[in-house]
């Protein structure tokens, strides 16, 4: 018979505090509790008692146990336990579901996740309902696990979640985390001490079913020191033979009473620590019927499932082996694990280290470091590097580890925590000293290149260039090209491009992708078509070789390039969907930001707001402040385009808080001034931008130049020289700027009396601006009065369309200005119909104007353009432009598709 207490003894005060925490979580006042105590003190027993209590109250309990050998093990186990119980709520998890799936130890490398993204994914999972997250042995957790726990601590208030963690009271990272959390009042720490003598007596009574004899009780109180596990272990020894002096002796005594095959199984299991993989252990012990033998050990109260009842049990079994026997058994365990569980590289490295084979241990850490970094676990990768360096003073092995880390850093610069670059530099410096001492100059060049790569990620361009002595190899060439491009100097572009072309011609698939990214950046400023070709090749290489992260980045860059070329959103939407499917959260945010900006230009403000808000919310939650500022810029842009000065200034104030640039500030303020018909103020704001922009414009995507030129030309402040300078620049390939340039050219031609040419330029501007917002209607507003005065184009029609647009979007100042010009021209005034707002909501969201809706109704009734023109008193060409705009706004590729799409929306609405 094996003795264990059926009830919890001596922990009433602590249990009451924990039950109160469960009650608070039930009322959405979540938090965290840390149970701190020495081994055997009863942390796990108390935690299990509370978990059972919570389960009875309808909580789901997610459990995990930390392990030094398996990064993220505790969280991975907790996540898997959630997935085993219920189907995950995909609506709540969204793009974070793939992130959770990538946390498993055998997850394939591909898309790296920033630590904060991983933490948010876990938070979304645990907050989906009433949950207790029980993480045991947190003192064995890796830095990645502790980072996620720290994030959870700060985000559980207001959630139905209790995080319960057990750890030992040692001055390590986990204890510091607990103390700091308690100091900022996001967690409580419960410290467990030894049981009082009376509690020891009660525990013994519950174990034995009868009060313990006085002599036994005296020995228990003297030896056990109030530790419940030790009390139970001593009671489970042979009491008739006398109480053994130590818990280790008691454990060994019980092991020796087992069958030899069972003892061999336990010896092999103890090599792995408290938790062990049964299939590997059976292979190491060379026994059959491992499950049956495990049941025998469980009846002896030595194990529970695939783990020892306590870490002290495994320690006692290992302690009875000689060092030589332990090392031999560890080597056998390493070979068996490599054969059966080849992905558990950190565990294999620990086993080889315990077996005395340092070279193999470090080799495993090299592979583990590459895999961890490819998953975005850069903290773990650095820890593995440092652990490998602690094992050996062989500079070649240490250099391999640094190479492994540095080679994968460029996969996602936004993923790399700021301190990792500094740590990698420091490690590199130590390596250089070691290599110098061992006279290994050939390896020093490789280490310098690795450090240069880290410098490229960290944005330390000059430092990185100082480290590269030669750039003959493709890897060195692409690193140097990246560093040169980072300096942002026009005269260095040819050199950067030549280096990238060399790397793209001869490098590995990863290097080719990296080089093509550099070439994209080199060429986008002056040739978007060539840049697009580089991206398409980059995408093909990534897809052919299964490089998931590079593929997603290529899709995003392709979408950005198409946005510049066409103001289209299809490619960006494809990139967004791919990022959503892959759980690439940072790329998803970036895609939303570019979509928001594009919809802003297209005049589809609801869509712009939706994507901007989605990106802003995610960026703020994840602490990505630069991306958050761009989301606020979209908000400011929407407010400014409606002429809402108060909302614009409020958004700009928030933008400044988030570190937004003066360029965005001045541009939004200038556009708002235009919408307020304060053109002098707008011109002054545009001039402010010119003062703040100092970078070479060929290397950056300036977005204000076209609108600034148009306003200056319309007010007679700019002529042909300024127009020709910009029209001949790289900006002329950008659809947005081409539209503004066409309007500017039309006004300049009209001013010169070249009316037919001015009319043709205006037609080009109208064609280019079909389906756009500000670029079209600002052009109509500014060109209309000039064309009216000089006798070219269709100014009355333009001004009517502009008035309709600005009226619909509640920009009263510009709408009134358009009406004033029409009135002065003697044009009949349109009486605003009461049914002005009857455009169906779905069409309004796409930006369809009332005039376009009038055209659309007749299109659906299958009238031709000439008939529609006659009915609405428009020119056929104007109707043609409206139909083209409707197709763009609604995403339909043909007139027939437009009729099929709009028919159900129009059916049942009142005739206008």
mmCIF file with all atom_site columns, N, CA and C in Angstrom, residues 194-217:
data_model
loop_
_atom_site.group_PDB
_atom_site.id
_atom_site.type_symbol
_atom_site.label_atom_id
_atom_site.label_alt_id
_atom_site.label_comp_id
_atom_site.label_asym_id
_atom_site.label_entity_id
_atom_site.label_seq_id
_atom_site.pdbx_PDB_ins_code
_atom_site.Cartn_x
_atom_site.Cartn_y
_atom_site.Cartn_z
_atom_site.occupancy
_atom_site.B_iso_or_equiv
_atom_site.pdbx_formal_charge
_atom_site.auth_seq_id
_atom_site.auth_comp_id
_atom_site.auth_asym_id
_atom_site.auth_atom_id
_atom_site.pdbx_PDB_model_num
ATOM 1  N N  . UNK A 1 194 ? 7.232  25.638 5.285  1.00 0.00 ? 194 UNK A N  1
ATOM 2  C CA . UNK A 1 194 ? 7.042  24.289 5.793  1.00 0.00 ? 194 UNK A CA 1
ATOM 3  C C  . UNK A 1 194 ? 5.847  24.206 6.722  1.00 0.00 ? 194 UNK A C  1
ATOM 4  N N  . UNK A 1 195 ? 5.275  23.014 6.808  1.00 0.00 ? 195 UNK A N  1
ATOM 5  C CA . UNK A 1 195 ? 4.124  22.810 7.679  1.00 0.00 ? 195 UNK A CA 1
ATOM 6  C C  . UNK A 1 195 ? 4.537  22.846 9.147  1.00 0.00 ? 195 UNK A C  1
ATOM 7  N N  . UNK A 1 196 ? 3.637  23.323 9.982  1.00 0.00 ? 196 UNK A N  1
ATOM 8  C CA . UNK A 1 196 ? 3.863  23.267 11.434 1.00 0.00 ? 196 UNK A CA 1
ATOM 9  C C  . UNK A 1 196 ? 3.803  21.808 11.881 1.00 0.00 ? 196 UNK A C  1
ATOM 10 N N  . UNK A 1 197 ? 4.338  21.536 13.093 1.00 0.00 ? 197 UNK A N  1
ATOM 11 C CA . UNK A 1 197 ? 4.379  20.160 13.594 1.00 0.00 ? 197 UNK A CA 1
ATOM 12 C C  . UNK A 1 197 ? 2.982  19.554 13.651 1.00 0.00 ? 197 UNK A C  1
ATOM 13 N N  . UNK A 1 198 ? 1.995  20.357 14.066 1.00 0.00 ? 198 UNK A N  1
ATOM 14 C CA . UNK A 1 198 ? 0.626  19.841 14.145 1.00 0.00 ? 198 UNK A CA 1
ATOM 15 C C  . UNK A 1 198 ? 0.105  19.451 12.764 1.00 0.00 ? 198 UNK A C  1
ATOM 16 N N  . UNK A 1 199 ? 0.479  20.247 11.745 1.00 0.00 ? 199 UNK A N  1
ATOM 17 C CA . UNK A 1 199 ? 0.050  19.921 10.380 1.00 0.00 ? 199 UNK A CA 1
ATOM 18 C C  . UNK A 1 199 ? 0.751  18.668 9.865  1.00 0.00 ? 199 UNK A C  1
ATOM 19 N N  . UNK A 1 200 ? 2.030  18.490 10.249 1.00 0.00 ? 200 UNK A N  1
ATOM 20 C CA . UNK A 1 200 ? 2.746  17.266 9.877  1.00 0.00 ? 200 UNK A CA 1
ATOM 21 C C  . UNK A 1 200 ? 2.044  16.058 10.475 1.00 0.00 ? 200 UNK A C  1
ATOM 22 N N  . UNK A 1 201 ? 1.627  16.170 11.730 1.00 0.00 ? 201 UNK A N  1
ATOM 23 C CA . UNK A 1 201 ? 0.916  15.066 12.379 1.00 0.00 ? 201 UNK A CA 1
ATOM 24 C C  . UNK A 1 201 ? -0.403 14.784 11.662 1.00 0.00 ? 201 UNK A C  1
ATOM 25 N N  . UNK A 1 202 ? -1.114 15.852 11.270 1.00 0.00 ? 202 UNK A N  1
ATOM 26 C CA . UNK A 1 202 ? -2.386 15.656 10.568 1.00 0.00 ? 202 UNK A CA 1
ATOM 27 C C  . UNK A 1 202 ? -2.157 15.027 9.200  1.00 0.00 ? 202 UNK A C  1
ATOM 28 N N  . UNK A 1 203 ? -1.098 15.475 8.508  1.00 0.00 ? 203 UNK A N  1
ATOM 29 C CA . UNK A 1 203 ? -0.780 14.905 7.193  1.00 0.00 ? 203 UNK A CA 1
ATOM 30 C C  . UNK A 1 203 ? -0.478 13.413 7.332  1.00 0.00 ? 203 UNK A C  1
ATOM 31 N N  . UNK A 1 204 ? 0.312  13.053 8.347  1.00 0.00 ? 204 UNK A N  1
ATOM 32 C CA . UNK A 1 204 ? 0.642  11.636 8.566  1.00 0.00 ? 204 UNK A CA 1
ATOM 33 C C  . UNK A 1 204 ? -0.625 10.836 8.872  1.00 0.00 ? 204 UNK A C  1
ATOM 34 N N  . UNK A 1 205 ? -1.528 11.417 9.660  1.00 0.00 ? 205 UNK A N  1
ATOM 35 C CA . UNK A 1 205 ? -2.769 10.707 9.982  1.00 0.00 ? 205 UNK A CA 1
ATOM 36 C C  . UNK A 1 205 ? -3.595 10.448 8.734  1.00 0.00 ? 205 UNK A C  1
ATOM 37 N N  . UNK A 1 206 ? -3.685 11.445 7.844  1.00 0.00 ? 206 UNK A N  1
ATOM 38 C CA . UNK A 1 206 ? -4.453 11.256 6.607  1.00 0.00 ? 206 UNK A CA 1
ATOM 39 C C  . UNK A 1 206 ? -3.788 10.222 5.698  1.00 0.00 ? 206 UNK A C  1
ATOM 40 N N  . UNK A 1 207 ? -2.452 10.208 5.681  1.00 0.00 ? 207 UNK A N  1
ATOM 41 C CA . UNK A 1 207 ? -1.744 9.242  4.844  1.00 0.00 ? 207 UNK A CA 1
ATOM 42 C C  . UNK A 1 207 ? -1.954 7.809  5.359  1.00 0.00 ? 207 UNK A C  1
ATOM 43 N N  . UNK A 1 208 ? -1.825 7.632  6.686  1.00 0.00 ? 208 UNK A N  1
ATOM 44 C CA . UNK A 1 208 ? -1.868 6.289  7.276  1.00 0.00 ? 208 UNK A CA 1
ATOM 45 C C  . UNK A 1 208 ? -3.282 5.820  7.582  1.00 0.00 ? 208 UNK A C  1
ATOM 46 N N  . UNK A 1 209 ? -4.199 6.777  7.681  1.00 0.00 ? 209 UNK A N  1
ATOM 47 C CA . UNK A 1 209 ? -5.551 6.411  8.080  1.00 0.00 ? 209 UNK A CA 1
ATOM 48 C C  . UNK A 1 209 ? -5.711 6.267  9.570  1.00 0.00 ? 209 UNK A C  1
ATOM 49 N N  . UNK A 1 210 ? -4.649 6.515  10.308 1.00 0.00 ? 210 UNK A N  1
ATOM 50 C CA . UNK A 1 210 ? -4.646 6.413  11.762 1.00 0.00 ? 210 UNK A CA 1
ATOM 51 C C  . UNK A 1 210 ? -3.511 7.289  12.274 1.00 0.00 ? 210 UNK A C  1
ATOM 52 N N  . UNK A 1 211 ? -3.571 7.780  13.480 1.00 0.00 ? 211 UNK A N  1
ATOM 53 C CA . UNK A 1 211 ? -2.472 8.619  13.979 1.00 0.00 ? 211 UNK A CA 1
ATOM 54 C C  . UNK A 1 211 ? -1.136 7.869  13.928 1.00 0.00 ? 211 UNK A C  1
ATOM 55 N N  . UNK A 1 212 ? -0.070 8.590  13.549 1.00 0.00 ? 212 UNK A N  1
ATOM 56 C CA . UNK A 1 212 ? 1.255  7.979  13.461 1.00 0.00 ? 212 UNK A CA 1
ATOM 57 C C  . UNK A 1 212 ? 1.782  7.685  14.858 1.00 0.00 ? 212 UNK A C  1
ATOM 58 N N  . UNK A 1 213 ? 2.525  6.581  15.013 1.00 0.00 ? 213 UNK A N  1
ATOM 59 C CA . UNK A 1 213 ? 3.175  6.302  16.303 1.00 0.00 ? 213 UNK A CA 1
ATOM 60 C C  . UNK A 1 213 ? 4.063  7.462  16.716 1.00 0.00 ? 213 UNK A C  1
ATOM 61 N N  . UNK A 1 214 ? 4.235  7.659  17.987 1.00 0.00 ? 214 UNK A N  1
ATOM 62 C CA . UNK A 1 214 ? 4.995  8.808  18.510 1.00 0.00 ? 214 UNK A CA 1
ATOM 63 C C  . UNK A 1 214 ? 6.414  8.833  17.983 1.00 0.00 ? 214 UNK A C  1
ATOM 64 N N  . UNK A 1 215 ? 7.078  7.630  17.952 1.00 0.00 ? 215 UNK A N  1
ATOM 65 C CA . UNK A 1 215 ? 8.472  7.626  17.499 1.00 0.00 ? 215 UNK A CA 1
ATOM 66 C C  . UNK A 1 215 ? 8.573  7.979  16.015 1.00 0.00 ? 215 UNK A C  1
ATOM 67 N N  . UNK A 1 216 ? 7.598  7.495  15.205 1.00 0.00 ? 216 UNK A N  1
ATOM 68 C CA . UNK A 1 216 ? 7.600  7.826  13.772 1.00 0.00 ? 216 UNK A CA 1
ATOM 69 C C  . UNK A 1 216 ? 7.343  9.322  13.580 1.00 0.00 ? 216 UNK A C  1
ATOM 70 N N  . UNK A 1 217 ? 6.374  9.834  14.342 1.00 0.00 ? 217 UNK A N  1
ATOM 71 C CA . UNK A 1 217 ? 6.050  11.251 14.212 1.00 0.00 ? 217 UNK A CA 1
ATOM 72 C C  . UNK A 1 217 ? 7.230  12.124 14.618 1.00 0.00 ? 217 UNK A C  1
#
